Short mmCIF file of C-alpha atoms and ligand atoms in Angstrom, two decimals:
data_model
loop_
_atom_site.label_atom_id
_atom_site.label_comp_id
_atom_site.label_asym_id
_atom_site.label_seq_id
_atom_site.Cartn_x
_atom_site.Cartn_y
_atom_site.Cartn_z
CA MET A 20 117.48 -81.59 143.17
CA ILE A 21 115.77 -83.62 145.91
CA PHE A 22 116.99 -87.16 146.55
CA ILE A 23 114.54 -89.82 147.61
CA LEU A 24 116.06 -92.70 149.53
CA ASP A 25 114.05 -95.81 148.70
CA PHE A 26 113.31 -98.10 151.62
CA GLY A 27 111.08 -100.35 149.46
CA GLY A 28 107.82 -98.47 150.08
CA GLN A 29 104.95 -99.02 147.69
CA TYR A 30 104.58 -95.28 147.15
CA THR A 31 108.21 -94.34 146.68
CA HIS A 32 107.82 -93.75 142.84
CA LEU A 33 104.76 -91.64 143.60
CA ILE A 34 106.77 -89.31 145.77
CA GLY A 35 109.07 -88.77 142.78
CA ARG A 36 106.10 -88.22 140.52
CA ARG A 37 104.54 -85.61 142.88
CA PHE A 38 107.74 -83.64 143.01
CA ARG A 39 108.16 -83.74 139.28
CA ASP A 40 104.58 -82.45 138.95
CA LEU A 41 105.68 -79.51 141.04
CA LYS A 42 108.50 -79.10 138.57
CA VAL A 43 111.16 -80.03 141.13
CA GLY A 44 113.97 -82.27 140.00
CA VAL A 45 114.22 -85.58 141.91
CA GLN A 46 116.25 -88.68 141.92
CA ILE A 47 115.28 -91.98 143.56
CA VAL A 48 118.35 -93.70 145.03
CA PRO A 49 118.87 -96.86 147.10
CA HIS A 50 118.42 -96.37 150.82
CA ASP A 51 122.08 -97.20 151.47
CA VAL A 52 123.54 -94.76 148.92
CA LYS A 53 126.78 -93.25 150.22
CA PRO A 54 126.05 -89.91 151.93
CA GLU A 55 128.77 -88.26 149.79
CA LYS A 56 126.68 -89.01 146.74
CA LEU A 57 124.09 -86.69 148.16
CA SER A 58 126.32 -83.66 148.15
CA SER A 59 124.29 -81.84 145.50
CA ALA A 60 121.01 -82.61 147.14
CA LYS A 61 118.86 -79.63 148.24
CA GLY A 62 116.83 -81.91 150.40
CA ILE A 63 116.45 -85.60 151.26
CA VAL A 64 113.28 -87.67 151.53
CA LEU A 65 113.23 -91.00 153.41
CA SER A 66 110.57 -93.15 151.84
CA GLY A 67 108.14 -95.58 153.43
CA GLY A 68 109.07 -99.23 153.67
CA PRO A 69 107.52 -102.58 154.53
CA THR A 70 109.67 -103.39 157.62
CA SER A 71 109.84 -102.27 161.19
CA VAL A 72 112.72 -100.10 162.37
CA ASN A 73 112.93 -102.32 165.37
CA ALA A 74 113.28 -105.54 163.38
CA PRO A 75 116.77 -107.06 163.07
CA ASN A 76 118.50 -106.08 159.73
CA SER A 77 115.92 -103.41 159.06
CA PRO A 78 117.31 -101.00 156.41
CA PHE A 79 118.99 -97.77 157.60
CA PRO A 80 120.57 -94.91 155.59
CA GLY A 81 124.12 -93.80 155.93
CA MET A 82 124.01 -92.10 159.32
CA LYS A 83 125.96 -89.03 158.09
CA ILE A 84 122.96 -87.75 156.36
CA PHE A 85 121.40 -86.80 159.68
CA SER A 86 124.32 -84.58 160.52
CA SER A 87 124.65 -83.15 156.95
CA GLY A 88 122.54 -80.11 157.72
CA LYS A 89 120.38 -80.79 154.73
CA PRO A 90 116.64 -80.69 155.05
CA ILE A 91 115.14 -84.17 155.59
CA LEU A 92 111.58 -85.37 155.23
CA GLY A 93 110.87 -88.87 156.55
CA LEU A 94 107.60 -90.44 155.50
CA CYS A 95 106.11 -93.33 157.39
CA TYR A 96 109.05 -95.70 157.69
CA GLY A 97 111.29 -92.72 157.12
CA HIS A 98 109.52 -90.91 159.98
CA GLN A 99 110.08 -93.85 162.28
CA LEU A 100 113.76 -93.95 161.28
CA ILE A 101 114.14 -90.34 162.35
CA GLY A 102 112.35 -91.20 165.64
CA LYS A 103 114.64 -94.18 166.28
CA HIS A 104 117.84 -92.48 165.24
CA PHE A 105 117.39 -89.48 167.48
CA GLY A 106 116.36 -91.53 170.51
CA GLY A 107 112.61 -91.43 170.44
CA LYS A 108 110.40 -94.40 171.16
CA VAL A 109 109.05 -96.40 168.17
CA GLU A 110 106.47 -99.12 168.96
CA ARG A 111 103.77 -101.13 167.52
CA ILE A 112 100.60 -100.04 169.27
CA GLU A 113 98.60 -103.27 169.61
CA GLY A 114 95.33 -103.18 167.86
CA ALA A 115 96.05 -99.89 166.32
CA LYS A 116 97.29 -100.92 162.93
CA GLU A 117 96.52 -97.76 161.14
CA TYR A 118 95.56 -98.17 157.52
CA GLY A 119 93.49 -95.95 155.44
CA GLU A 120 92.01 -92.55 155.81
CA LYS A 121 92.33 -90.77 159.11
CA THR A 122 91.80 -87.27 160.47
CA VAL A 123 94.77 -85.78 162.31
CA THR A 124 94.93 -82.79 164.52
CA VAL A 125 97.42 -80.28 163.38
CA LEU A 126 98.93 -78.58 166.46
CA LYS A 127 101.39 -76.35 164.63
CA ARG A 128 100.64 -75.07 161.19
CA GLU A 129 104.24 -74.33 160.32
CA GLY A 130 107.18 -75.80 158.42
CA VAL A 131 105.89 -78.52 156.10
CA LEU A 132 102.38 -78.14 157.59
CA GLU A 133 102.15 -74.42 156.78
CA GLY A 134 98.71 -73.56 155.33
CA LEU A 135 96.96 -76.75 156.52
CA GLU A 136 93.68 -76.86 158.48
CA GLU A 137 93.43 -77.79 162.09
CA LYS A 138 91.80 -81.12 161.16
CA GLU A 139 93.27 -82.74 158.13
CA LYS A 140 92.33 -85.89 156.25
CA VAL A 141 95.44 -87.96 155.59
CA TRP A 142 96.38 -91.45 154.43
CA TYR A 143 97.94 -93.90 156.85
CA SER A 144 99.56 -97.22 156.02
CA HIS A 145 101.81 -98.48 158.79
CA GLY A 146 102.20 -100.80 161.74
CA ASP A 147 104.65 -98.89 163.94
CA SER A 148 104.26 -95.51 165.49
CA VAL A 149 106.56 -92.92 167.06
CA VAL A 150 105.04 -92.83 170.48
CA THR A 151 107.60 -90.64 172.15
CA ALA A 152 109.29 -87.88 170.14
CA PRO A 153 113.08 -87.71 170.35
CA GLU A 154 114.41 -84.97 172.58
CA GLY A 155 114.38 -81.61 170.93
CA PHE A 156 111.69 -82.62 168.43
CA GLU A 157 108.37 -80.78 168.48
CA VAL A 158 105.16 -82.55 167.78
CA LEU A 159 103.36 -80.75 164.97
CA ALA A 160 100.42 -83.12 164.59
CA LYS A 161 98.79 -86.00 166.43
CA SER A 162 96.51 -88.89 165.70
CA GLY A 163 95.33 -90.43 168.88
CA GLU A 164 98.34 -91.75 170.73
CA SER A 165 100.73 -91.62 167.79
CA ILE A 166 102.71 -88.64 166.51
CA ALA A 167 101.48 -87.77 163.03
CA ALA A 168 104.13 -85.17 162.39
CA MET A 169 107.22 -83.92 164.20
CA ALA A 170 110.25 -81.63 163.52
CA LYS A 171 113.46 -80.38 164.76
CA GLY A 172 115.08 -77.59 162.61
CA ASN A 173 114.90 -78.70 159.11
CA ILE A 174 114.27 -82.37 159.88
CA TYR A 175 110.62 -83.46 159.46
CA GLY A 176 108.90 -86.81 160.09
CA LEU A 177 105.39 -87.54 158.93
CA GLN A 178 103.56 -90.70 159.76
CA PHE A 179 101.16 -90.25 156.92
CA HIS A 180 101.63 -90.16 153.15
CA PRO A 181 101.38 -86.74 151.61
CA GLU A 182 102.17 -88.27 148.15
CA VAL A 183 98.89 -90.14 147.77
CA HIS A 184 95.66 -88.49 146.50
CA HIS A 185 93.90 -89.64 149.64
CA THR A 186 95.77 -86.97 151.49
CA PRO A 187 93.95 -84.04 149.91
CA HIS A 188 96.46 -81.38 151.11
CA GLY A 189 99.51 -83.61 150.58
CA LYS A 190 100.58 -81.44 147.64
CA ARG A 191 100.85 -78.40 149.95
CA VAL A 192 103.03 -80.41 152.30
CA LEU A 193 105.39 -81.42 149.44
CA GLU A 194 105.41 -77.85 148.09
CA ASN A 195 106.27 -76.48 151.60
CA PHE A 196 109.14 -78.97 151.82
CA ALA A 197 110.50 -78.32 148.32
CA PHE A 198 110.12 -74.54 148.04
CA GLU A 199 110.17 -73.27 151.60
CA ILE A 200 112.44 -75.71 153.44
CA CYS A 201 114.79 -76.81 150.61
CA GLU A 202 114.49 -73.49 148.79
CA GLU A 203 114.21 -75.36 145.46
CA LYS A 204 113.34 -73.41 142.39
CA LYS A 205 110.70 -74.54 139.93
CA GLN A 206 112.42 -75.99 136.90
CA LYS A 207 111.34 -75.78 133.32
CA ASP A 208 112.20 -79.48 132.97
CA PRO A 209 111.82 -81.72 136.03
CA PHE A 210 113.08 -84.81 134.23
CA ASP A 211 116.29 -83.25 133.29
CA ALA A 212 117.24 -84.83 129.95
CA GLU A 213 120.78 -83.55 130.26
CA LEU A 214 121.21 -85.24 133.69
CA MET A 215 119.81 -88.49 132.36
CA ARG A 216 122.28 -88.41 129.59
CA GLU A 217 125.18 -87.66 131.94
CA GLU A 218 124.21 -90.57 134.09
CA ALA A 219 123.99 -92.92 131.18
CA LYS A 220 127.38 -91.77 129.94
CA LEU A 221 129.03 -92.34 133.28
CA LYS A 222 127.42 -95.70 133.81
CA VAL A 223 128.39 -97.04 130.40
CA GLY A 224 131.99 -95.76 130.54
CA SER A 225 134.16 -97.40 127.80
CA LYS A 226 131.70 -100.26 127.11
CA ASN A 227 129.12 -100.46 124.30
CA ALA A 228 125.33 -100.74 124.81
CA VAL A 229 123.01 -102.78 122.67
CA MET A 230 119.37 -101.85 122.63
CA GLY A 231 116.32 -103.49 121.24
CA VAL A 232 114.11 -100.88 119.49
CA SER A 233 110.57 -101.83 118.45
CA GLY A 234 109.35 -98.61 116.81
CA GLY A 235 107.17 -97.98 119.91
CA VAL A 236 107.16 -94.76 121.97
CA ASP A 237 109.28 -95.90 124.97
CA SER A 238 112.13 -97.58 123.11
CA THR A 239 112.29 -94.78 120.62
CA VAL A 240 112.30 -92.03 123.25
CA ALA A 241 114.95 -93.93 125.19
CA ALA A 242 117.09 -94.34 122.07
CA PHE A 243 116.90 -90.70 121.09
CA LEU A 244 117.75 -89.71 124.73
CA LEU A 245 120.80 -91.97 124.64
CA LYS A 246 121.87 -90.97 121.15
CA ASP A 247 123.71 -87.88 122.19
CA ALA A 248 125.02 -89.39 125.41
CA LEU A 249 126.48 -92.54 123.96
CA GLY A 250 127.08 -91.73 120.33
CA GLU A 251 128.84 -94.59 118.64
CA LYS A 252 128.64 -96.68 121.75
CA LEU A 253 124.91 -97.16 121.25
CA PHE A 254 123.86 -100.09 119.00
CA PRO A 255 120.09 -99.98 118.40
CA ILE A 256 118.84 -103.26 116.95
CA PHE A 257 115.42 -103.56 115.34
CA VAL A 258 114.17 -107.07 114.94
CA ASP A 259 111.76 -107.21 112.12
CA THR A 260 109.52 -110.12 113.06
CA GLY A 261 107.50 -109.83 109.87
CA PHE A 262 104.54 -109.17 112.17
CA MET A 263 104.81 -105.38 111.88
CA ARG A 264 102.02 -103.22 110.54
CA LYS A 265 101.90 -101.96 106.98
CA GLY A 266 104.76 -99.53 106.28
CA GLU A 267 106.04 -99.69 109.88
CA THR A 268 109.42 -101.37 109.17
CA GLU A 269 110.29 -98.68 106.56
CA GLU A 270 109.24 -95.98 108.95
CA ILE A 271 111.48 -97.32 111.71
CA LYS A 272 114.50 -97.66 109.39
CA GLN A 273 113.89 -94.04 108.29
CA ARG A 274 113.61 -92.79 111.85
CA PHE A 275 116.81 -94.45 112.96
CA LYS A 276 118.84 -93.33 109.94
CA GLY A 277 120.75 -90.88 112.05
CA PHE A 278 122.03 -93.55 114.38
CA ARG A 279 125.43 -94.69 113.14
CA ASN A 280 125.30 -98.14 114.52
CA PHE A 281 121.55 -98.92 113.94
CA ARG A 282 120.83 -102.36 112.55
CA ALA A 283 117.58 -103.78 111.25
CA VAL A 284 117.43 -107.56 111.13
CA ASP A 285 114.92 -109.14 108.86
CA ALA A 286 113.93 -112.35 110.63
CA SER A 287 110.40 -112.61 109.23
CA LYS A 288 111.00 -116.07 107.75
CA ARG A 289 112.29 -117.36 111.06
CA PHE A 290 109.30 -115.97 112.96
CA LEU A 291 106.80 -117.31 110.43
CA ASP A 292 108.36 -120.77 110.67
CA VAL A 293 108.33 -120.79 114.49
CA VAL A 294 104.63 -120.02 114.70
CA ALA A 295 103.58 -122.33 111.87
CA GLY A 296 100.81 -124.74 112.89
CA ILE A 297 100.43 -123.13 116.40
CA ASP A 298 97.04 -121.94 117.41
CA GLU A 299 97.36 -121.86 121.20
CA PRO A 300 97.89 -118.24 122.24
CA GLU A 301 100.36 -118.70 125.07
CA LEU A 302 102.50 -121.13 123.04
CA LYS A 303 102.47 -118.65 120.11
CA ARG A 304 103.58 -115.80 122.47
CA LYS A 305 106.39 -117.96 124.01
CA ARG A 306 107.68 -119.08 120.66
CA ILE A 307 107.77 -115.51 119.40
CA GLY A 308 109.42 -114.41 122.61
CA HIS A 309 112.13 -117.08 122.46
CA MET A 310 112.76 -116.36 118.80
CA PHE A 311 113.00 -112.71 119.52
CA ILE A 312 115.78 -113.39 122.07
CA GLU A 313 117.56 -115.72 119.75
CA VAL A 314 117.56 -113.22 116.84
CA PHE A 315 118.52 -110.32 119.14
CA GLU A 316 121.35 -112.32 120.72
CA ASP A 317 122.70 -113.31 117.23
CA ALA A 318 122.69 -109.68 116.20
CA ALA A 319 124.26 -108.52 119.55
CA LYS A 320 127.08 -111.04 119.18
CA GLU A 321 128.38 -108.98 116.36
CA VAL A 322 128.77 -105.97 118.53
CA PRO A 323 132.16 -105.73 120.23
CA ASN A 324 132.72 -104.93 123.88
CA VAL A 325 129.07 -105.00 125.00
CA GLY A 326 128.52 -104.24 128.66
CA PHE A 327 124.99 -102.95 128.65
CA LEU A 328 121.53 -103.63 127.47
CA ALA A 329 119.63 -100.45 127.13
CA GLN A 330 115.86 -100.61 127.35
CA GLY A 331 112.95 -98.33 127.20
CA THR A 332 111.43 -99.72 130.33
CA ILE A 333 109.07 -97.31 132.02
CA PHE A 334 107.70 -97.26 135.46
CA SER A 335 104.44 -99.16 134.68
CA ASP A 336 106.39 -101.99 133.01
CA ARG A 337 108.21 -102.56 136.21
CA VAL A 338 104.99 -102.80 138.12
CA GLU A 339 103.37 -105.05 135.60
CA SER A 340 106.33 -107.38 135.23
CA ALA A 341 106.67 -107.64 138.99
CA ALA A 342 103.02 -108.40 139.25
CA THR A 343 103.01 -111.06 136.51
CA SER A 344 106.05 -112.80 138.01
CA SER A 345 104.83 -113.16 141.58
CA VAL A 346 101.51 -112.45 143.06
CA SER A 347 99.01 -111.92 140.34
CA SER A 348 98.02 -114.80 138.04
CA LYS A 349 99.55 -114.74 134.65
CA ILE A 350 97.08 -113.68 131.97
CA LYS A 351 99.38 -113.06 129.09
CA SER A 352 103.10 -113.29 128.70
CA HIS A 353 104.54 -110.02 127.57
CA HIS A 354 107.54 -111.16 125.59
CA ASN A 355 109.37 -107.86 125.72
CA LEU A 356 109.71 -108.15 129.44
CA THR A 357 111.49 -111.54 129.38
CA LEU A 358 114.48 -110.28 127.46
CA PRO A 359 116.78 -109.06 130.29
CA GLU A 360 116.47 -112.27 132.23
CA LYS A 361 118.42 -114.15 129.64
CA MET A 362 121.10 -111.48 129.13
CA LYS A 363 124.22 -111.24 131.15
CA TRP A 364 124.73 -107.49 130.56
CA ALA A 365 123.89 -104.81 133.02
CA LEU A 366 120.69 -102.87 132.33
CA LEU A 367 120.51 -99.35 131.27
CA GLU A 368 116.96 -97.97 131.70
CA PRO A 369 116.91 -94.23 131.52
CA LEU A 370 113.12 -94.01 131.59
CA ALA A 371 112.60 -96.41 134.48
CA GLU A 372 111.06 -93.84 136.79
CA LEU A 373 108.84 -92.07 134.30
CA TYR A 374 105.13 -92.48 133.66
CA LYS A 375 103.84 -92.72 130.12
CA ASP A 376 102.68 -89.11 129.91
CA GLU A 377 106.21 -88.05 131.05
CA VAL A 378 107.83 -90.22 128.40
CA ARG A 379 105.60 -88.60 125.80
CA ALA A 380 106.52 -85.09 127.06
CA LEU A 381 110.21 -86.04 126.94
CA GLY A 382 109.80 -87.41 123.38
CA LYS A 383 108.18 -84.21 122.30
CA LYS A 384 111.11 -82.34 123.67
CA LEU A 385 113.51 -84.52 121.86
CA GLY A 386 111.79 -83.49 118.64
CA LEU A 387 110.00 -86.78 117.91
CA PRO A 388 106.84 -86.46 115.70
CA SER A 389 103.49 -86.37 117.38
CA GLU A 390 102.20 -89.35 115.26
CA LEU A 391 104.83 -91.41 117.10
CA ILE A 392 104.30 -89.88 120.52
CA ASN A 393 100.60 -90.27 120.42
CA ARG A 394 100.34 -93.66 118.88
CA HIS A 395 98.31 -96.48 120.38
CA PRO A 396 100.02 -99.41 122.16
CA PHE A 397 101.20 -102.14 119.88
CA PRO A 398 102.12 -105.44 121.59
CA GLY A 399 105.61 -107.03 120.99
CA PRO A 400 104.20 -110.12 119.20
CA GLY A 401 102.67 -107.72 116.68
CA LEU A 402 100.17 -108.78 114.12
CA ALA A 403 100.73 -112.46 115.03
CA ILE A 404 98.34 -112.06 117.94
CA ASN A 405 95.78 -110.20 115.77
CA ILE A 406 95.40 -113.53 113.97
CA ILE A 407 93.38 -115.70 116.25
CA GLY A 408 94.70 -119.21 115.85
CA GLU A 409 97.27 -120.28 113.28
CA VAL A 410 99.33 -117.63 111.56
CA THR A 411 99.67 -117.97 107.86
CA PRO A 412 101.14 -115.55 105.26
CA ASP A 413 97.64 -115.07 103.83
CA LYS A 414 95.96 -114.14 107.12
CA LEU A 415 98.97 -111.88 107.81
CA ARG A 416 98.27 -110.08 104.54
CA ILE A 417 94.54 -109.83 105.45
CA VAL A 418 95.06 -108.45 108.93
CA ARG A 419 97.80 -106.09 107.85
CA GLU A 420 95.55 -104.50 105.16
CA ALA A 421 92.40 -104.48 107.29
CA ASP A 422 94.25 -102.95 110.28
CA TYR A 423 95.73 -100.27 108.08
CA ILE A 424 92.34 -99.24 106.57
CA PHE A 425 90.75 -99.16 110.07
CA ILE A 426 93.45 -96.99 111.52
CA GLU A 427 93.62 -94.76 108.45
CA GLU A 428 89.90 -94.10 108.61
CA LEU A 429 90.00 -93.44 112.39
CA LYS A 430 92.68 -90.86 111.79
CA LYS A 431 90.85 -89.21 108.93
CA ALA A 432 87.72 -88.98 111.10
CA LYS A 433 89.78 -87.62 113.99
CA TRP A 434 88.71 -90.47 116.21
CA TYR A 435 92.19 -92.07 116.58
CA GLY A 436 93.40 -89.57 119.23
CA LYS A 437 90.24 -89.93 121.27
CA MET A 438 90.70 -93.62 122.21
CA PHE A 439 93.24 -95.76 123.99
CA GLU A 440 93.79 -98.46 121.38
CA ALA A 441 92.35 -99.76 118.14
CA PHE A 442 93.17 -102.54 115.79
CA ALA A 443 91.71 -105.19 113.36
CA ALA A 444 91.99 -108.89 113.85
CA VAL A 445 91.08 -111.93 111.75
CA LEU A 446 88.92 -114.75 113.15
CA PRO A 447 89.84 -118.45 112.81
CA CYS A 448 86.73 -119.48 110.87
CA ARG A 449 85.21 -118.88 107.47
CA THR A 450 81.67 -117.93 106.70
CA VAL A 451 79.57 -117.98 103.55
CA GLY A 452 79.03 -114.78 101.53
CA VAL A 453 78.27 -113.77 98.01
CA LYS A 454 80.56 -111.66 95.79
CA GLY A 455 79.12 -110.73 92.40
CA ASP A 456 77.22 -113.84 91.49
CA GLU A 457 79.63 -116.15 93.25
CA ARG A 458 79.40 -117.89 96.57
CA SER A 459 82.36 -117.03 98.78
CA TYR A 460 83.66 -118.84 101.80
CA GLU A 461 86.05 -116.44 103.55
CA PHE A 462 87.46 -115.06 106.81
CA PRO A 463 85.73 -112.46 108.99
CA VAL A 464 87.59 -109.46 110.22
CA VAL A 465 86.78 -108.05 113.65
CA LEU A 466 87.50 -104.40 114.55
CA ARG A 467 88.21 -103.43 118.14
CA ALA A 468 88.46 -99.88 119.48
CA VAL A 469 88.68 -99.31 123.26
CA GLU A 470 88.77 -96.65 125.84
CA SER A 471 90.87 -97.38 128.89
CA LYS A 472 92.34 -95.30 131.72
CA ASP A 473 94.39 -97.86 133.42
CA VAL A 474 94.53 -100.86 131.05
CA MET A 475 92.98 -103.03 133.66
CA THR A 476 89.48 -102.18 132.48
CA ALA A 477 88.37 -101.08 129.10
CA ASP A 478 85.17 -100.16 127.31
CA TRP A 479 84.37 -100.24 123.64
CA VAL A 480 84.29 -96.97 121.79
CA ARG A 481 80.85 -95.85 120.53
CA LEU A 482 82.04 -95.18 117.02
CA PRO A 483 79.51 -93.53 114.66
CA HIS A 484 77.72 -96.05 112.45
CA ASP A 485 78.67 -94.14 109.28
CA LEU A 486 82.31 -94.46 110.17
CA LEU A 487 82.01 -98.15 110.80
CA GLN A 488 80.14 -98.57 107.56
CA LYS A 489 82.97 -96.80 105.67
CA VAL A 490 85.60 -98.97 107.22
CA ALA A 491 83.70 -102.16 106.63
CA SER A 492 83.00 -101.24 102.96
CA ARG A 493 86.60 -100.46 102.35
CA ILE A 494 87.84 -103.69 104.01
CA LEU A 495 85.30 -105.75 102.06
CA GLY A 496 86.08 -104.02 98.83
CA GLU A 497 89.87 -103.76 99.09
CA VAL A 498 91.04 -106.83 101.01
CA PRO A 499 90.59 -110.07 99.07
CA GLY A 500 89.74 -113.07 101.31
CA VAL A 501 87.35 -111.17 103.66
CA ASN A 502 83.59 -111.31 103.35
CA ARG A 503 82.39 -110.13 106.75
CA VAL A 504 83.35 -107.34 109.21
CA PHE A 505 82.38 -107.39 112.96
CA TYR A 506 82.68 -104.70 115.58
CA ASP A 507 83.54 -105.94 119.01
CA ILE A 508 81.36 -104.52 121.81
CA SER A 509 82.93 -106.46 124.74
CA GLN A 510 84.15 -104.68 127.82
CA LYS A 511 87.23 -105.68 129.80
CA PRO A 512 86.63 -107.56 132.04
CA PRO A 513 85.50 -110.20 131.13
CA ALA A 514 87.08 -109.76 127.79
CA THR A 515 90.68 -108.49 127.39
CA ILE A 516 91.74 -105.76 124.94
CA ARG A 517 93.66 -108.12 122.64
CA TYR A 518 92.41 -111.50 121.61
CA GLU A 519 95.42 -113.64 122.48
P1 LIG B 1328 95.01 -107.12 127.28
O1 LIG B 1328 94.83 -107.76 125.99
O2 LIG B 1328 95.74 -107.92 128.32
O3 LIG B 1328 96.05 -105.89 126.98
O4 LIG B 1328 93.76 -106.48 127.84
C1 LIG B 1328 96.42 -104.86 127.84
C2 LIG B 1328 97.41 -103.92 127.11
O5 LIG B 1328 98.70 -104.61 126.94
C3 LIG B 1328 99.02 -104.58 125.55
N1 LIG B 1328 99.70 -105.84 125.33
C4 LIG B 1328 101.05 -105.95 125.17
N2 LIG B 1328 102.02 -104.99 125.33
N3 LIG B 1328 103.67 -106.66 124.95
C5 LIG B 1328 103.30 -105.35 125.17
O6 LIG B 1328 104.20 -104.48 125.30
C6 LIG B 1328 102.75 -107.65 124.83
O7 LIG B 1328 103.14 -108.82 124.58
C7 LIG B 1328 101.40 -107.28 124.95
N4 LIG B 1328 100.22 -107.94 124.90
C8 LIG B 1328 99.23 -107.04 125.13
C9 LIG B 1328 97.69 -104.48 124.79
O8 LIG B 1328 97.87 -103.93 123.52
C10 LIG B 1328 96.94 -103.50 125.78
O9 LIG B 1328 97.31 -102.21 125.57
#
């Protein structure tokens, strides 16, 4: 196992991801972790960080790690830490703030730089540089005045970032460190489920953990991972908002049958009441969010000795929630991210370092069915935000049926797995139509199917006309109250994927 000491760098998580891709076990730990906790480490990576090693109060690791004899790889800030600790000179070279792509000259193609070319493209992102290597350190690569790579024994410092794709041979560098320097073996399972369970068990101790489960991939995978570790100490709570899709509540109850302390709370009436008369999307989301917390808290109060709130938070949630809370402007409130703020319990987030595809792989290993693992995203506020404007029981019926038909036909036609997300929504207006000989005045349903790689942008899926025709005929024929079906061909931006 390689331990990554986190100095707050923006790429720390990526370092972890890259090692896992090489099938090497990793653990990201705080920079000031006690050196004794690293006794099982085959190697230690010191991550990048936003500060200068010369600044007062800049973060340092426990100094014993430098004399532990273990292989160390310092990246950017980590490299400067090594420079500083061993007596080299670290300075800000005026006017030489080095961001972006650079070509470095590799002087010695050995150690972590084994197999590289003489000139290598690498990614820089730093202010300080190691200008004089500490005594005993050999300079392995240079970029102008600054040292791009240096080494002494099994301690390596790199000024650049091998973990980003902009460093084309970065993977080779990490492979060299893991397999040659640390002598790690490739593992079958880089995110060791057993280890994750052990950690959870240790952390929770004699306390109980409550957990909100939504039926989505992340919370279900997290719950199944924790099931064996915590046993009866795990209390999964499913809040049925009444905004679930057709058949979903039953499915969730069925799936969680094996959890002794699973509880499903039917709060559909409370949720419907709280959104009655509301047509402003943010207010609707806020009300649902607050009600969710209220219902969850009520249910959790019945659990004795609670010390932890377990969550299926994954890496991208942390990035998104951080972004929505500070720098980027708030576009939509994701109610599922506001839960922990209100709770006084400690958090247990076993999937916090994993990317979505890794969560899926873990779910598969835990024996969860592929329909669950490969399902499209479904927002916490559920069908309430598939009803544009005021939510009424009748519109809920319409959207639930229409959405079910759409998804069923996409699955039958084998299109479901080819897209990022699809759903039906009901529009807040009525139009005239004719049914039999009668005039009708009813709601339109809109279908949306999108392709997206990163959620930030999306394109509509070019579904075959015949398939759209089939879906429309079924909705018009089978769902009373609908007399028109639209297909949304807006891209994001300027549209968003969901309507509210
Ligand atoms: P938008 O509509 O902003 O959606 O383009 C981007 C992605 O986020 C999902 N989404 C949510 N996910 N809680 C969630 O967990 C929410 O409240 C929420 N609202 C939107 C949406 O389905 C899409 O995948």
